[in-house]
Short mmCIF file of C-alpha atoms and ligand atoms in Angstrom, two decimals:
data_model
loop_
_atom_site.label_atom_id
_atom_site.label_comp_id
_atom_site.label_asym_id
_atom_site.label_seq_id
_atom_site.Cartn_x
_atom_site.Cartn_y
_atom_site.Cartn_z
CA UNK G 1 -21.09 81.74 4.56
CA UNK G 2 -22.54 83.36 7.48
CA UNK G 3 -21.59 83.60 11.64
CA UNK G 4 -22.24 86.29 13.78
CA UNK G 5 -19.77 88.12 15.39
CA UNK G 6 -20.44 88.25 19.20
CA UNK G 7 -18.76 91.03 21.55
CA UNK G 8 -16.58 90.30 24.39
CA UNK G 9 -18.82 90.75 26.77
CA UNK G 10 -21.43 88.35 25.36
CA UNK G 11 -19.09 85.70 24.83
CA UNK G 12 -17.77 85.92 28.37
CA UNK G 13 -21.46 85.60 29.20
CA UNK G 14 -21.91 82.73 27.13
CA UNK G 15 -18.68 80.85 28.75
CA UNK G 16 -19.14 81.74 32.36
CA UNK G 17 -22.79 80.02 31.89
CA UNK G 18 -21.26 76.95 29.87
CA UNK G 19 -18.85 76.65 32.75
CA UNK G 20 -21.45 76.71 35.18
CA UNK G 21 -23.71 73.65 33.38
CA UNK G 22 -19.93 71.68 33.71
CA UNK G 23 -18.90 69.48 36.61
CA UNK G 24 -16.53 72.16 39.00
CA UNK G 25 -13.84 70.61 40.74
CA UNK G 26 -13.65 73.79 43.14
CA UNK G 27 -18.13 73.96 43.60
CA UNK G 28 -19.20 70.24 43.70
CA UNK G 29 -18.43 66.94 45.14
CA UNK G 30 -16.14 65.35 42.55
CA UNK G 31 -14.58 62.10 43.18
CA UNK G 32 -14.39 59.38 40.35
CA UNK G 33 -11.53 61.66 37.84
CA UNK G 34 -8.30 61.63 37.95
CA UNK G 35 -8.28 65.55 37.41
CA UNK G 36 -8.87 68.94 38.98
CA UNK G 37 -9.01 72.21 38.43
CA UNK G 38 -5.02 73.46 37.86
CA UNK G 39 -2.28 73.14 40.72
CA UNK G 40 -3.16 75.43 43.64
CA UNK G 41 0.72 76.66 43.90
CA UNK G 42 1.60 77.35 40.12
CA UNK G 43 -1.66 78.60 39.28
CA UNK G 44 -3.35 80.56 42.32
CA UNK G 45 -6.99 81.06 41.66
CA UNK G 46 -6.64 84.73 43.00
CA UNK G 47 -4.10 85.23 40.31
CA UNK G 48 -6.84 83.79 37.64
CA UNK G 49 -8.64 86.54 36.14
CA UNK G 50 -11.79 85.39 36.79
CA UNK G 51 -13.29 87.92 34.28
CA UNK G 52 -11.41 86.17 31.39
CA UNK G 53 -13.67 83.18 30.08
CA UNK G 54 -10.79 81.74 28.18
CA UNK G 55 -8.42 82.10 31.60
CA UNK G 56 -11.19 81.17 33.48
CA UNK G 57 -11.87 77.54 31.29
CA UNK G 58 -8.12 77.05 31.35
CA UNK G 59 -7.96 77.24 35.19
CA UNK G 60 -11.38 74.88 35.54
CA UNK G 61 -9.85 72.13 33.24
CA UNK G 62 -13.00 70.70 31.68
CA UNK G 63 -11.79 67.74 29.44
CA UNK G 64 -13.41 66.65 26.50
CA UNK G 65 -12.59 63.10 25.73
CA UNK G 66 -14.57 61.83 23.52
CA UNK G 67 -16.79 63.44 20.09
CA UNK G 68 -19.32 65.38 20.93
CA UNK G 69 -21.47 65.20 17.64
CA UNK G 70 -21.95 61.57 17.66
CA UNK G 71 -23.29 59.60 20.24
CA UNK G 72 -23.36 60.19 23.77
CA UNK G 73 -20.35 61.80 25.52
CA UNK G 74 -19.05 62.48 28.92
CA UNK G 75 -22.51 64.35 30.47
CA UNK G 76 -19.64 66.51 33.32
CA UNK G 77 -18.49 68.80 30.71
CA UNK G 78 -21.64 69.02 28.45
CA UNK G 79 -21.57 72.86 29.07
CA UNK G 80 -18.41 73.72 27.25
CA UNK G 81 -19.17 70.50 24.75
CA UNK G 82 -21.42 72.63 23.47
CA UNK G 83 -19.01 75.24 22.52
CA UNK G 84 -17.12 72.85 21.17
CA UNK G 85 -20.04 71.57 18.61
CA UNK G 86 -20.81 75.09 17.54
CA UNK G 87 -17.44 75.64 16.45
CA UNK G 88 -17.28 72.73 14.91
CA UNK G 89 -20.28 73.52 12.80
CA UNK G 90 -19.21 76.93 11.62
CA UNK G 91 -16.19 75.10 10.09
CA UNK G 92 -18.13 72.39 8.78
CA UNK G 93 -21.34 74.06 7.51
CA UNK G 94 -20.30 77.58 6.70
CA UNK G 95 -16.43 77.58 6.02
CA UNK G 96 -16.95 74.26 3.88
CA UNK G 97 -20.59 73.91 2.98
CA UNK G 98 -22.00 70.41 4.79
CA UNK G 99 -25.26 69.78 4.86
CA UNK G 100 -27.04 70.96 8.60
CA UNK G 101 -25.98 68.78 10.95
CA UNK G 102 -24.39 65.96 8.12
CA UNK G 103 -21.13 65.81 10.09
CA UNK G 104 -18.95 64.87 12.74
CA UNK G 105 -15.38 65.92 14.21
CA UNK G 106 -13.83 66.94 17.00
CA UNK G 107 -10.66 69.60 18.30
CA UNK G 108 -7.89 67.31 17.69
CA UNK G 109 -4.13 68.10 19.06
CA UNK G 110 -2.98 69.41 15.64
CA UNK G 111 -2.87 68.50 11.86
CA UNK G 112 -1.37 65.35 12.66
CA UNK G 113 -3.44 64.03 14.66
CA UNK G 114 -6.28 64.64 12.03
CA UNK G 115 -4.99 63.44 9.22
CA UNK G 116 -3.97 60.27 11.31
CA UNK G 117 -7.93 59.97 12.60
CA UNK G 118 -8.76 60.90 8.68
CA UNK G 119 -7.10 58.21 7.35
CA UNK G 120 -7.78 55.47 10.05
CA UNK G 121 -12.09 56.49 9.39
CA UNK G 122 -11.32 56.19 5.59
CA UNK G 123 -9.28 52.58 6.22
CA UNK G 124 -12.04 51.30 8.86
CA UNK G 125 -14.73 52.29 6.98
CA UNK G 126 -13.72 50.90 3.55
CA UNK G 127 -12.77 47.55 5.21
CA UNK G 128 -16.11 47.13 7.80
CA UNK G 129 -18.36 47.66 4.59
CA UNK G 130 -16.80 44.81 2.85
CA UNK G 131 -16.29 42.50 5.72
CA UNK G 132 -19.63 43.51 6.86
CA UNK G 133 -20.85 42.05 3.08
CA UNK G 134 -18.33 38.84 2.91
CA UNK G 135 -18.17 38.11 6.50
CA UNK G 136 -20.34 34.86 6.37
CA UNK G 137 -18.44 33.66 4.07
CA UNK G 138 -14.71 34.25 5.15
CA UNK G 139 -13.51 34.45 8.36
CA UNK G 140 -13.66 38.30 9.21
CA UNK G 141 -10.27 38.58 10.18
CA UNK G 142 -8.50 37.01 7.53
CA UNK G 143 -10.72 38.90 5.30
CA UNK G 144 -10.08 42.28 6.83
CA UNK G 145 -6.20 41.94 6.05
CA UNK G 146 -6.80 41.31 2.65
CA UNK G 147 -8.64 44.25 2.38
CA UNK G 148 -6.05 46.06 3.86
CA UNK G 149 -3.40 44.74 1.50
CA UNK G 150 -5.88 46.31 -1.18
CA UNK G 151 -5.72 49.68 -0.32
CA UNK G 152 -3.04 52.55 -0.68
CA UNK G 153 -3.10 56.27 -0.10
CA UNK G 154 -2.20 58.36 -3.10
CA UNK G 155 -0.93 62.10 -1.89
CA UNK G 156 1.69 64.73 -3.97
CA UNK G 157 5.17 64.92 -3.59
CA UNK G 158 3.82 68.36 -1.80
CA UNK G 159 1.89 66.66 0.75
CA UNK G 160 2.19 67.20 4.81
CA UNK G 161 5.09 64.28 6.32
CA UNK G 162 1.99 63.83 8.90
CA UNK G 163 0.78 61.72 5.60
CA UNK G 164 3.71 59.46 6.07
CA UNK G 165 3.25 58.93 9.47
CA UNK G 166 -0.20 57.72 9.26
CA UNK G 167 1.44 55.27 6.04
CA UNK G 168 4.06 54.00 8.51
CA UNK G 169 1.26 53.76 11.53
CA UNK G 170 -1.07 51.90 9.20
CA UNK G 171 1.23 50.17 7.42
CA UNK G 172 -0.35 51.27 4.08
CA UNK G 173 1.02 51.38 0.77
CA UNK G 174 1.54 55.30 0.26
CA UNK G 175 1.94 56.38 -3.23
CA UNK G 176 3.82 60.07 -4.05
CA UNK G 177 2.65 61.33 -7.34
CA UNK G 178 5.37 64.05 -8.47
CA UNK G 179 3.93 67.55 -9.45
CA UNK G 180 4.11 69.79 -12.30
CA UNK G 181 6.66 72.53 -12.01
CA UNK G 182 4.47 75.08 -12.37
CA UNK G 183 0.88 74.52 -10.53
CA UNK G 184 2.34 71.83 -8.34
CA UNK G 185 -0.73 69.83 -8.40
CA UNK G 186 -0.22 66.13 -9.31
CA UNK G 187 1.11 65.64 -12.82
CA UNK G 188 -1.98 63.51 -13.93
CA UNK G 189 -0.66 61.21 -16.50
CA UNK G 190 1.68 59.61 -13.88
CA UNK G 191 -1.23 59.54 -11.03
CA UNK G 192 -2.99 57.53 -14.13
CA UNK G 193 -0.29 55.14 -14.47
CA UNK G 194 0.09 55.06 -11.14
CA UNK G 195 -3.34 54.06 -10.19
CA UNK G 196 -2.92 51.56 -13.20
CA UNK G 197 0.41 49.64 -11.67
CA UNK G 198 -1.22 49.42 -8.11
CA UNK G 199 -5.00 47.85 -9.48
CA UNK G 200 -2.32 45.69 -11.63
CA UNK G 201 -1.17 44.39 -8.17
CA UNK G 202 -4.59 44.35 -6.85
CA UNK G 203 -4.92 47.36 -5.15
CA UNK G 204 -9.14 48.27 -5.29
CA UNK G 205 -9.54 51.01 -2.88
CA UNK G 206 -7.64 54.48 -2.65
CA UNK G 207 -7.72 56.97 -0.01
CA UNK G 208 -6.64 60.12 -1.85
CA UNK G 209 -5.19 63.28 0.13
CA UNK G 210 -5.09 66.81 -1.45
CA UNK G 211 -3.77 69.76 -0.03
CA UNK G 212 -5.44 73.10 0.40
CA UNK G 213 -2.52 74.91 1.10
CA UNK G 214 0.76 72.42 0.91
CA UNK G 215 3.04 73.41 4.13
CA UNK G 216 5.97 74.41 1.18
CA UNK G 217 3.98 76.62 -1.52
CA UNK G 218 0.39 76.78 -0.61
CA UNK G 219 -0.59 74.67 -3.51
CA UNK G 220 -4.58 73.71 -4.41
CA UNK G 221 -4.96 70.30 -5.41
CA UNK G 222 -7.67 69.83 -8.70
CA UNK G 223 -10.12 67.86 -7.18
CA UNK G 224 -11.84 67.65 -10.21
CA UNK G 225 -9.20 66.70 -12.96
CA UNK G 226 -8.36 64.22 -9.71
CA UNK G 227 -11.83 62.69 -9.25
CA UNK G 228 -12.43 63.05 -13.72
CA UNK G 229 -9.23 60.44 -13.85
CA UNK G 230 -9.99 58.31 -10.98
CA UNK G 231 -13.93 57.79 -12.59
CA UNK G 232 -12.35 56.28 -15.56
CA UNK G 233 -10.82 53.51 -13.63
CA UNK G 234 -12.59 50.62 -11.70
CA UNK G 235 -11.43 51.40 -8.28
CA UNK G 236 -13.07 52.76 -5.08
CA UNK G 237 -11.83 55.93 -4.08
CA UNK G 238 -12.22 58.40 -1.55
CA UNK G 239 -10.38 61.92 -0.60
CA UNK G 240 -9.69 63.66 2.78
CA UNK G 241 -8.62 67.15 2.58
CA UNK G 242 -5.76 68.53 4.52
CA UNK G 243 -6.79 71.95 4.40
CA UNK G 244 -4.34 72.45 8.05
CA UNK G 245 -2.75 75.45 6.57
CA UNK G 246 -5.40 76.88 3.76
CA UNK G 247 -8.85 75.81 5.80
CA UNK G 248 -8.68 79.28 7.54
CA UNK G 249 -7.71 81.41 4.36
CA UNK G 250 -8.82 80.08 1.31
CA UNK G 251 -12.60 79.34 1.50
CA UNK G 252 -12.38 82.93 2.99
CA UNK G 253 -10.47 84.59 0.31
CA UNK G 254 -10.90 82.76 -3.14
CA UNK G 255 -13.85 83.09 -4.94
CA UNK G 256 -14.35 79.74 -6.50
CA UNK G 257 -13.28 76.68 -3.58
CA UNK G 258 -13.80 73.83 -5.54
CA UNK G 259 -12.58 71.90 -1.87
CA UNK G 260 -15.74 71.58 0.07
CA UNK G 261 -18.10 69.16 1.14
CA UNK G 262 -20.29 69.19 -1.55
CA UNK G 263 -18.29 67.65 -3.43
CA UNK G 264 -19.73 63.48 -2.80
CA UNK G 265 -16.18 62.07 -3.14
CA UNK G 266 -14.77 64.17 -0.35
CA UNK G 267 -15.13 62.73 3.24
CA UNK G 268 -13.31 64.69 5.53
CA UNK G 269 -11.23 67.61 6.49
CA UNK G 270 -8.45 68.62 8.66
CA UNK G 271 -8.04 72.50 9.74
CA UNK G 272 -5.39 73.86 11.98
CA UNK G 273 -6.61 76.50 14.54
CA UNK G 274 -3.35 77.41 15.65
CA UNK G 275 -1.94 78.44 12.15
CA UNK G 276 -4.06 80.79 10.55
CA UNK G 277 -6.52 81.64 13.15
CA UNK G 278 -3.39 82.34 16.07
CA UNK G 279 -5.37 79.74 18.82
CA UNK G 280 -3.14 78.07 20.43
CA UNK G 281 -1.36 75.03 19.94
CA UNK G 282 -3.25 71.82 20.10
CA UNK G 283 -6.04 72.97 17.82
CA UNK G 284 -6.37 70.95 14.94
CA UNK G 285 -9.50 70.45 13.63
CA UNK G 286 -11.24 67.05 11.60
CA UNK G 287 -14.55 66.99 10.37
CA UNK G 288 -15.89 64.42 8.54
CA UNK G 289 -19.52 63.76 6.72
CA UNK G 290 -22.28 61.74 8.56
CA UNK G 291 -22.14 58.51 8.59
CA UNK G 292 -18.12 57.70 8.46
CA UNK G 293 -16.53 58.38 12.34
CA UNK G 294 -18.75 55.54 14.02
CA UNK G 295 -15.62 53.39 11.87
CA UNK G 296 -13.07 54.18 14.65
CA UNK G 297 -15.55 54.02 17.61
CA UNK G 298 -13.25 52.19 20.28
CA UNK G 299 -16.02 50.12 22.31
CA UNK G 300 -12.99 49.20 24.99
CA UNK G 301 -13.22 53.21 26.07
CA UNK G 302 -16.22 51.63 28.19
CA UNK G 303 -15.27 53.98 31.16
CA UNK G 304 -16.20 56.96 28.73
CA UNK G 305 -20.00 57.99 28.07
CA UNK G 306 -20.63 57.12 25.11
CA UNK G 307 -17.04 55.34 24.48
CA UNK G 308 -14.60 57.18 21.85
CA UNK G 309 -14.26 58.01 18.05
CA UNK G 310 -11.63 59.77 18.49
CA UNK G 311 -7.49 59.64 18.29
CA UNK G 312 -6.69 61.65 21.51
CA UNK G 313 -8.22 60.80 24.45
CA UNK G 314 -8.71 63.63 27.03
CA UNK G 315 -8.05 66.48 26.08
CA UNK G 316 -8.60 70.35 26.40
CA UNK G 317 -11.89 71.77 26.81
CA UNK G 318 -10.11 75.49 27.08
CA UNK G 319 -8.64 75.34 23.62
CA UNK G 320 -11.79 74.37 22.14
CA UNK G 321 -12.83 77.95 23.87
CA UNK G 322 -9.82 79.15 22.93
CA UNK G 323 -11.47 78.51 18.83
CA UNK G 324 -14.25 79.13 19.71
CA UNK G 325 -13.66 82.62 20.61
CA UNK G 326 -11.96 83.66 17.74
CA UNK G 327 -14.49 82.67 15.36
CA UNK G 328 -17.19 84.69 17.12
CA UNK G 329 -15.04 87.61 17.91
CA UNK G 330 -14.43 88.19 14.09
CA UNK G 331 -17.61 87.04 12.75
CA UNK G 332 -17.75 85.47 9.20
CA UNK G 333 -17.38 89.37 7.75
CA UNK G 334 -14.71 90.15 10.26
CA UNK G 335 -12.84 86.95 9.47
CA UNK G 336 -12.83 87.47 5.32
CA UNK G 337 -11.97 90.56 6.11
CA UNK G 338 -9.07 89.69 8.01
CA UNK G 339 -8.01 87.14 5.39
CA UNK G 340 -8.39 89.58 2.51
CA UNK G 341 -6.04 92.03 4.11
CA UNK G 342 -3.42 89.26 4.55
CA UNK G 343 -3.93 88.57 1.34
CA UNK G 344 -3.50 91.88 -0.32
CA UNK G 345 0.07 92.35 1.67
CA UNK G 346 0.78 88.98 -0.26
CA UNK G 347 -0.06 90.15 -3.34
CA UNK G 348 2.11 93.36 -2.77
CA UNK G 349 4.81 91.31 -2.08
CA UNK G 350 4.12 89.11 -5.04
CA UNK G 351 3.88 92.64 -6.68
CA UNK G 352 7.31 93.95 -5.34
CA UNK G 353 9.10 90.56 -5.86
CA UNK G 354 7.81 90.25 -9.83
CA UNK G 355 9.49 94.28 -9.76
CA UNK G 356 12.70 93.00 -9.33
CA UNK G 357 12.59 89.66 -11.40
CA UNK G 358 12.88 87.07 -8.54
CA UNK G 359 11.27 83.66 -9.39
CA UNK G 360 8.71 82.36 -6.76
CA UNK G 361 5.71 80.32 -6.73
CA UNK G 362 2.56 81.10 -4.90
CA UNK G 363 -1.06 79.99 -5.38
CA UNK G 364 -3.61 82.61 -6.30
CA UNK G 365 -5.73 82.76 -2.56
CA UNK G 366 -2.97 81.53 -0.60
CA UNK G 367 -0.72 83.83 1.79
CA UNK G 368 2.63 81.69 0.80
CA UNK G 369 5.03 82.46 -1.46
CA UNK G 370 8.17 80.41 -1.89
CA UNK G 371 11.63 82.00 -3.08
CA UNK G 372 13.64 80.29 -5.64
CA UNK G 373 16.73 79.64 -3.27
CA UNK G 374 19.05 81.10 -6.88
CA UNK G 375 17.12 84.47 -6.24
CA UNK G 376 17.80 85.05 -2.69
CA UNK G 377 21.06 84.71 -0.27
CA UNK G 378 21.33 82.27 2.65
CA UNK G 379 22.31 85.02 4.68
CA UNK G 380 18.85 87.32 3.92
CA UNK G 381 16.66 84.44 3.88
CA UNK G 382 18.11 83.72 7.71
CA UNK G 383 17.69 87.49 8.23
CA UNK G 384 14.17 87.05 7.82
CA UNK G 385 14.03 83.55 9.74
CA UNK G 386 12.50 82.32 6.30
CA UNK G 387 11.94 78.88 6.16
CA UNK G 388 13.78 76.40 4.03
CA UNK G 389 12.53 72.98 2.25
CA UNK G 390 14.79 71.31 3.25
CA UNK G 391 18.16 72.19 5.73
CA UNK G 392 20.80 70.75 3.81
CA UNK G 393 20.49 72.13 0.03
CA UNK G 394 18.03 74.54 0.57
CA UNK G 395 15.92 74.68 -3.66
CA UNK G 396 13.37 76.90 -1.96
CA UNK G 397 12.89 79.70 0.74
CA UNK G 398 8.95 80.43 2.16
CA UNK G 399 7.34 83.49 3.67
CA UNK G 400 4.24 83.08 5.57
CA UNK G 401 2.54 86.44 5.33
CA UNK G 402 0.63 86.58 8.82
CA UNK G 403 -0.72 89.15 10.90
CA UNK G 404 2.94 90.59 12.04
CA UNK G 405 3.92 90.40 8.75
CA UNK G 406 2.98 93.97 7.70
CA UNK G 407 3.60 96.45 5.07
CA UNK G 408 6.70 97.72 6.68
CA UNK G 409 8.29 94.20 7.22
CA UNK G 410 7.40 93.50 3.63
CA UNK G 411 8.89 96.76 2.44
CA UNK G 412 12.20 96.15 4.58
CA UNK G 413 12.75 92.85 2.88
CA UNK G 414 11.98 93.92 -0.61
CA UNK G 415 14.80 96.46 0.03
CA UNK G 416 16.68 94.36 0.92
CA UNK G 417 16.09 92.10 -2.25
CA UNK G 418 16.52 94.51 -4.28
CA UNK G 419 19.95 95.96 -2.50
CA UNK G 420 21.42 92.26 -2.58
CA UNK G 421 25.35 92.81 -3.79
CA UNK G 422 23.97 90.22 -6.56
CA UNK G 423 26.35 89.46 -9.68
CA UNK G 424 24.92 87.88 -12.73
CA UNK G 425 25.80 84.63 -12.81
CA UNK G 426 26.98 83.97 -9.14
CA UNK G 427 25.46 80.87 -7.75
CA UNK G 428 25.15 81.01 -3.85
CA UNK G 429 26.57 78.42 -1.84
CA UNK G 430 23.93 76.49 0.51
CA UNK G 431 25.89 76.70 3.65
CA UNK G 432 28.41 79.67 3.37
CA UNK G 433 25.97 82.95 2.89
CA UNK G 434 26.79 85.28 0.08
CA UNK G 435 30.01 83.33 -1.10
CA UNK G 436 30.21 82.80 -5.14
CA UNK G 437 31.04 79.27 -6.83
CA UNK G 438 34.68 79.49 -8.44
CA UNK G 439 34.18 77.19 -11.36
C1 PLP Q 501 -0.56 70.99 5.20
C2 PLP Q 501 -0.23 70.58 6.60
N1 PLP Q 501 -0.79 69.48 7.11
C3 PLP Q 501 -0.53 69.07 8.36
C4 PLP Q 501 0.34 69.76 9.16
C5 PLP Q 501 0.66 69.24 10.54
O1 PLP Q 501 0.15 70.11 11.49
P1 PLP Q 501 0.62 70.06 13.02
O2 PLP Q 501 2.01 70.60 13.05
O3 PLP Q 501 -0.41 70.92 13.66
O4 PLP Q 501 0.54 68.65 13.48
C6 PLP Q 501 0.97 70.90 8.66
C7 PLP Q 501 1.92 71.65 9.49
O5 PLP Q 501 2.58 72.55 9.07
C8 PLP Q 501 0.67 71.32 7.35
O6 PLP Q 501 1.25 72.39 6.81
#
């Protein structure tokens, strides 16, 4: 895993000149987009400092509708496309091993939004190779539905709600497969049976999503006990990993990511920019092998260069700089050095929290750790605006260790832990703080 780091100076360089090989709303004669650069009376340009690349790209407003690996695309903004491709590559190629140049993707608005286009490529592209086989001798249409009636999308019980969404979009069969208490990762002989009971109803292709990083506990899905089971059954399969929370940790931190893309039964990837990395919002990332994103190309986007593979639409060609930037300001050393510092303060807290015998889960590379709700008060959890699984009945409490999250914070709340006005035996109420249960 290898990217340079590049100074500020250099990268404002490199932006200013990517800029300058864009369309310019201000410079040139512009008249077929319904866009400019931002609103003269919000956003002065005199106030813009014009020094700032990333300032500088927001004020200018390139849009980059469209995918910019595959195909043609919009020839205006193919200065800060550019960017946009290179960034994509260092997550595809060096964060999660592709082959040079064996992938597409694009800077979607968030996790959502990629794990929607993720599952739509996987749906599209499992039902065009079969109609594409059969369609002489059915009519394609009628054909394509049944296809779709044979597929459903297996996920944990830990997986993102986004997965849900994309069920309920798609109106896919979506299969939860409970976890094991103490890895949560899929308990396997249910995902067997359950694989079973939908090829009984005549399911024949699965679209499997694991988590690097589940939004609750951080979990790792096995891809290989996943993929071992699934081989023993006669089914079509494929996975997309939603790596939104771990993509920017893990592969950085743990020595052995099973998760990547040279594994041949995973497809694609989502990442999300504005957790880990701190770009901001509307930075989710999808990548996806070769050969697989041409399955959503929308030929009705004729007004587009090269039409659209894509979910969103316009969107922003600053936040793409926004990525960019970050990558190449840290470097691939800088960045696992980052990560291994966050991860270190995790494992002191780990270390702190194991001390004073509170029960918690975390996964081994991952900067989550989740807080049996019996170990900790209401009230301290909300001290530390730590989040909940759920609002109601709160089992669980998460901290997110991230870069404000040093060792004093950590210290503070382990003293505090360890200072709770605890009695054996008291159970805390959900709703009402540090009040006991009378029995
Ligand atoms: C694992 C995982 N996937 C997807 C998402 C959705 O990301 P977004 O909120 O950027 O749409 C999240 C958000 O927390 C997540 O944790």
């Amino acid at each position: 895993m290898y990217w340079e780091a590049l100074s500020l100076e250099d990268m404002n360089k490199h932006i200013h000149l990517a800029l300058s090989h864009n369309v310019r709303y201000s410079d040139d004669t512009v008249m077929g987009y319904p866009a400019s650069f931002l609103d003269r009376v919000v956003f002065p340009k005199a106030e813009i400092d014009q020094s700032s690349s990333f300032w500088k790209a927001l004020w200018e407003n390139p849009n980059h509708i469209g995918c910019h690996t595959f195909g043609l695309s919009e020839s205006v903004f193919e200065g800060t496309h550019k960017i946009e491709r290179d960034l994509l590559r260092i997550c595809a190629e060096e964060l999660l091993q592709a082959k040079p140049q064996q992938w597409d993707g694009y800077v979607a608005s968030g996790g959502t939004e990629a794990n929607i286009q993720a599952l739509w490529v996987l749906r599209n592209y499992w039902e065009n190779i079969h109609a594409n086989i059969h369609a002489s001798a059915r009519s394609k249409r009628r054909y394509a539905q049944e296809l779709h009636n044979a597929m459903t999308i297996i996920s944990s019980e830990d997986r993102h709600y986004s997965i849900d969404k994309v069920a309920g979009i798609m109106n896919i069969h979506h299969e939860l497969i409970p976890v094991e208490e103490t890895t949560r990762r899929m308990n396997l002989e249910i995902l067997s049976n359950t694989i079973d009971a939908e090829t009984s109803e005549g399911v024949k292709f699965f679209a499997i999503v694991l988590n690097m990083g589940s939004t609750m506990y951080g979990s790792v899905d096995d891809v290989d006990a996943v993929v071992a089971l699934f081989e023993t059954k006669s089914v079509e399969f494929m996975i997309h990993v939603d790596a939104a929370f771990g993509g920017f940790i893990y592969p950085l931190v743990s020595p052995d990511n099973k998760l990547n893309f040279q594994n041949p039964n995973i497809i694609s990837f989502t990442l999300d920019a504005h957790k880990m990395l701190q770009a901001p919002y509307g930075t989710g990332i999808y990548v996806v092998k070769k050969g697989f994103i041409e399955s959503v190309l929308t030929k009705g986007a004729s007004y587009v260069q090269g039409q659209d593979c894509t979910l969103s639409g316009s969107r922003s060609g600053a936040n793409a700089i926004a990525v960019w930037m970050i990558l190449r300001a840290y470097g691939s050393k800088g960045g696992s050095a980052f990560c291994k510092d966050i991860w270190e303060r995790t494992n002191t807290l780990c270390q702190g929290l194991l001390d004073i015998d509170v029960s918690f889960f975390r996964e081994e590379y991952m900067n989550i750790v989740t807080i049996a709700s019996s170990c900790i008060s209401r009230s301290l959890a909300e001290k530390y605006h730590l989040v909940p699984n759920c609002h109601d009945n709160p089992k669980w409490w998460k901290i997110v260790v991230m870069d404000h999250v040093d060792k004093t914070v950590i210290s503070s709340f382990l003293f505090d832990m360890a200072h709770e006005d605890k009695d054996p035996g008291i159970v805390y109420l959900p709703n009402a703080g540090k009040k006991p249960l009378e029995n």
